[in-house]
Coordinates of C-alpha atoms in Angstrom, one line a residue:
X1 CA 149.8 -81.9 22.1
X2 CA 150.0 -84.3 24.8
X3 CA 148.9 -87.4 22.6
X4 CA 151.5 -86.0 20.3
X5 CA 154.3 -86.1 22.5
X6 CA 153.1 -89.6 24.0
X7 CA 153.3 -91.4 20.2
X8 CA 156.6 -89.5 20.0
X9 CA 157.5 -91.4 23.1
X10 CA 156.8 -94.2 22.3
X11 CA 158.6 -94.0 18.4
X12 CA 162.0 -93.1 20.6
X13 CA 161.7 -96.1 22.7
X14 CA 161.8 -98.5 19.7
X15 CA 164.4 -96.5 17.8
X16 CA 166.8 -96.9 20.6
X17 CA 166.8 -100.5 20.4
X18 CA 168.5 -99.8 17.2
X19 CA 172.5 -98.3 18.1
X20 CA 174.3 -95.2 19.3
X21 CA 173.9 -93.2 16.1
X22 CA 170.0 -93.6 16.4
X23 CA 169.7 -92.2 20.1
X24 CA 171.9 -89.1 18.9
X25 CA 169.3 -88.6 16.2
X26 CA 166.8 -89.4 19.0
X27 CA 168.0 -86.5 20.9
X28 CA 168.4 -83.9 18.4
X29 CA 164.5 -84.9 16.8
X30 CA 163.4 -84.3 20.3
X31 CA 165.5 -81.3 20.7
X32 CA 164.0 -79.6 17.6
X33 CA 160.1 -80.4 18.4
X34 CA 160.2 -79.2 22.0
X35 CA 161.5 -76.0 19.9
X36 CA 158.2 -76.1 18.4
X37 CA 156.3 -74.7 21.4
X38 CA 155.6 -71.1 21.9
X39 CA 156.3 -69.6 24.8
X40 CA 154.1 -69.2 27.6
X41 CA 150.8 -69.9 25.9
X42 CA 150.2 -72.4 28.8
X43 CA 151.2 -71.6 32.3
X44 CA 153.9 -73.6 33.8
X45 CA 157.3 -73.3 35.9
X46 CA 156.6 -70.3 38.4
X47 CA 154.2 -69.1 36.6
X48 CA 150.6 -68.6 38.5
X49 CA 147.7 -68.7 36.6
X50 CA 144.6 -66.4 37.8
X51 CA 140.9 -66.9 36.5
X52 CA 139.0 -63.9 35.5
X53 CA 135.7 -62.9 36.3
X54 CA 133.1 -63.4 34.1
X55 CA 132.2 -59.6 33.6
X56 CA 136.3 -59.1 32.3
X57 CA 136.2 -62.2 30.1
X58 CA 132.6 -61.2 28.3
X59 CA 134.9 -58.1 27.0
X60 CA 136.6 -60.1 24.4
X61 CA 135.2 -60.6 21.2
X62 CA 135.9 -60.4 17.1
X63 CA 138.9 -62.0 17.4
X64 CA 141.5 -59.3 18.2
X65 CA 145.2 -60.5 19.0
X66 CA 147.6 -58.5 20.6
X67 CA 151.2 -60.0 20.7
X68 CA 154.2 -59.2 22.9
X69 CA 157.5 -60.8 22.6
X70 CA 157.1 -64.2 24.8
X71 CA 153.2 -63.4 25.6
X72 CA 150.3 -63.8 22.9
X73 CA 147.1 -61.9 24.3
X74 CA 143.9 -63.9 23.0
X75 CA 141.3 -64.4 24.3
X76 CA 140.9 -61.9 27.6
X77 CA 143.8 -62.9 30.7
X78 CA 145.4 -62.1 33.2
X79 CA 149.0 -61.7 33.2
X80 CA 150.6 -64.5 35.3
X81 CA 153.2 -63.8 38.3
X82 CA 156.4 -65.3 37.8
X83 CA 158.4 -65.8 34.5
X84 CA 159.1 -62.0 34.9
X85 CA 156.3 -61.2 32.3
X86 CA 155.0 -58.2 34.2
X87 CA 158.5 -57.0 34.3
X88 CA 159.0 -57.4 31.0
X89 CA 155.3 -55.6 30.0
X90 CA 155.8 -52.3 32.3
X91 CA 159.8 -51.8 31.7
X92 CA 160.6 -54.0 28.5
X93 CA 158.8 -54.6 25.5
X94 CA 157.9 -51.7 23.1
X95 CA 154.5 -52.1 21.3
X96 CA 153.0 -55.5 20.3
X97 CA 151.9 -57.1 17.2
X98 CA 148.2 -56.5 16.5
X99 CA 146.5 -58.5 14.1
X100 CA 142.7 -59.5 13.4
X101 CA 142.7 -62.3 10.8
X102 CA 139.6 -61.5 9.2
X103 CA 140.3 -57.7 8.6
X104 CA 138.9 -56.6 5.0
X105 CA 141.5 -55.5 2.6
X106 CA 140.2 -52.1 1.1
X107 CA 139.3 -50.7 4.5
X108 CA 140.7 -48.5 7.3
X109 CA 140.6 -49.2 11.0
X110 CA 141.3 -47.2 13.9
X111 CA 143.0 -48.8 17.3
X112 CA 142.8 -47.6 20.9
X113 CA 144.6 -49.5 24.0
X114 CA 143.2 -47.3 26.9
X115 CA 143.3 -48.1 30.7
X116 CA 140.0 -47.5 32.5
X117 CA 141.4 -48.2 35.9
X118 CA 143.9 -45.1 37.1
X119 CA 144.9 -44.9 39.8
X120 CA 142.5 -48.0 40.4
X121 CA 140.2 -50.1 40.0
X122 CA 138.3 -48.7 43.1
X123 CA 139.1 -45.1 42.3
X124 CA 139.6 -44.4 38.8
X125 CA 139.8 -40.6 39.0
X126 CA 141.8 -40.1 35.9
X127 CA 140.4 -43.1 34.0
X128 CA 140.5 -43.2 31.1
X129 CA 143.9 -43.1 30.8
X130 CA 145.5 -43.5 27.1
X131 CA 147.8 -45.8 26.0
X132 CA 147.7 -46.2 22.9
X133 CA 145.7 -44.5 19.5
X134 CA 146.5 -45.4 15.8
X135 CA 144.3 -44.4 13.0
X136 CA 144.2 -45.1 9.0
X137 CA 145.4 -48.7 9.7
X138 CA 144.5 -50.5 6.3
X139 CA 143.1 -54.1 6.3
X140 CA 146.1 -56.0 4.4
X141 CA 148.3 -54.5 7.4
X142 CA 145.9 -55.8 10.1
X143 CA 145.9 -59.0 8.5
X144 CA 149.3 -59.6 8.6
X145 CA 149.8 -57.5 12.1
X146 CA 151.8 -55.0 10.8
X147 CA 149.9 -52.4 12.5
X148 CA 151.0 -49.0 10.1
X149 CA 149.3 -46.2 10.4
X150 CA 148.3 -43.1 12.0
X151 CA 150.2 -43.1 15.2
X152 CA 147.6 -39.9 17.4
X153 CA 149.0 -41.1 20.7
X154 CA 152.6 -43.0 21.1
X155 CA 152.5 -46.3 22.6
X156 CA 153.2 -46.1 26.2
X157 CA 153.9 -49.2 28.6
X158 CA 151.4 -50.6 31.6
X159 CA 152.7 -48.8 34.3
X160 CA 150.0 -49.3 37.2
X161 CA 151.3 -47.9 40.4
X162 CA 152.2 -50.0 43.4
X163 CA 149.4 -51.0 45.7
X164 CA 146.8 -50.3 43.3
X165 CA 145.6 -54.3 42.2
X166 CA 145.0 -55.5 39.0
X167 CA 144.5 -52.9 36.0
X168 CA 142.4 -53.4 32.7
X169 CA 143.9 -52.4 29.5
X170 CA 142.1 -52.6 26.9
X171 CA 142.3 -52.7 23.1
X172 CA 139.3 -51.9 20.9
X173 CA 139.3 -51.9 17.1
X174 CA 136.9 -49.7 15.2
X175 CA 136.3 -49.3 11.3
X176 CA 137.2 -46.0 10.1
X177 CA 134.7 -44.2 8.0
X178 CA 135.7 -43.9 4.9
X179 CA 135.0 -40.3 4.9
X180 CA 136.0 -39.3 8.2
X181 CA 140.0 -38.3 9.6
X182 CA 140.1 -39.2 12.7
X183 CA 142.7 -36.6 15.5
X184 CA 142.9 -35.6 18.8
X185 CA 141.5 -32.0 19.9
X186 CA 144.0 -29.5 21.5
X187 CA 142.7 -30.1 25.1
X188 CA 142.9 -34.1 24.3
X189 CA 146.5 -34.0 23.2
X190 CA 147.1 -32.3 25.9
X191 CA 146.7 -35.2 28.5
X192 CA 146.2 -38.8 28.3
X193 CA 144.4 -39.1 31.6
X194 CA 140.3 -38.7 32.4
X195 CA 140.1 -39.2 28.5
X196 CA 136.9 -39.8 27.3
X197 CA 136.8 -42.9 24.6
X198 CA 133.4 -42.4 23.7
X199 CA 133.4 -38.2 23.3
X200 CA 135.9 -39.9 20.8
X201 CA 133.9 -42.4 19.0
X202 CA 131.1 -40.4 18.8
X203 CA 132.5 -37.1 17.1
X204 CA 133.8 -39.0 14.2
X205 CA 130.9 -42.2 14.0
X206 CA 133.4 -45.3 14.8
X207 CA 130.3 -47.0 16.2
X208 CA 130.5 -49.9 18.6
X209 CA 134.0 -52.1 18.4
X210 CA 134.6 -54.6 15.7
X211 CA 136.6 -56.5 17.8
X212 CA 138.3 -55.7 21.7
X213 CA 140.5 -58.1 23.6
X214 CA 142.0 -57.3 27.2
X215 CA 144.8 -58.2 29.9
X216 CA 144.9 -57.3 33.1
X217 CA 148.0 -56.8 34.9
X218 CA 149.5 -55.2 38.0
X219 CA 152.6 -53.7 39.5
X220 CA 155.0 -56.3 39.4
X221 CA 156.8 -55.4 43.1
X222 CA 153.0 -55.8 44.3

């Protein structure tokens, strides 16, 4: 992008040799390609990037986006101070746009966004807590990120508590079984903390994740 913008530079400096009416086409040609760029896909203004740790970036794989209104999630990252994103992801945006390119048309998947680090990271004594669980979710849906579906738990915000660090929430796609409907037990619906992920996986054979991505984000006052 920056060799772009550097030949585009360079074309506006000879064009303005040429009058008045080329500089206002100038500036409305620049205008409409800095309009090009998506928001925050690279760090700048008061935005602090943080590096994560090997062990949290090794979660990612498959190829799983998750996308919020001004923030796309892929690969693993942490959520950057400043720009009000953290704001914005515990007290704004509603559920994001999930899509995995390569999904299979024909097939069903099943979705679960679950944080493993309540109250925290040091002490999760009511980890997992769930966020998030869709089932049924066909493959020409995925591919296009319009995640319909199954909805077994309502979408519900990152809300890690003050003083508590960074959290991990994590998304993790499964193929459904063909044969199998997937739904939450009495005592499961019941609470959406100490869930147990893999009681889950295992009493209806979703296997290992096709696919799993991950941010990690704290209380934004913190």
């Amino acid at each position: 992008m920056d060799k772009y913008f550097a030949k585009f530079s360079s074309f506006l400096r000879s064009r303005r040799k040429q009058g008045g009416d080329m500089k206002r086409l100038d500036i409305f040609l620049l205008c409409a390609t800095v309009s090009l760029y998506k928001p925050h896909e690279v760090c700048g203004g008061d935005c602090v990037a943080e590096t994560l740790s090997e062990v949290d970036a090794s979660f990612c794989h498959g190829g799983l986006e998750v996308i919020y209104p001004d923030l796309k999630i892929s690969p693993c990252s942490i959520i950057p101070r400043g720009q009000s994103l953290r704001d914005k992801m515990t007290g704004e945006w509603g559920p994001p746009q999930v899509r995995l390119t390569n999904a299979e048309e024909g097939k069903r998947y099943a979705l679960m966004m679950v944080d493993p680090d309540a109250p925290s990271r040091s002490s999760p004594t009511l980890g997992h807590w769930r966020h998030w669980l869709v089932a049924d979710i066909a493959g020409s849906d995925l591919k296009k990120g319009d995640l319909k579906g199954l909805v077994l738990s309502e979408y519900r915000r990152p809300t890690p508590p003050r003083s508590t660090g960074l959290h991990r929430y994590q998304f993790m796609l499964f193929e459904q079984p063909a044969d199998k409907t997937l739904s939450l037990s009495q005592e499961e619906s019941s609470s959406l903390g100490n869930w147990d992920p893999q009681a889950f996986i295992q009493r209806f054979g979703l296997g290992r994740p096709l696919a799993s991505v991950q941010f990690l984000t704290q209380n934004p006052k913190d």
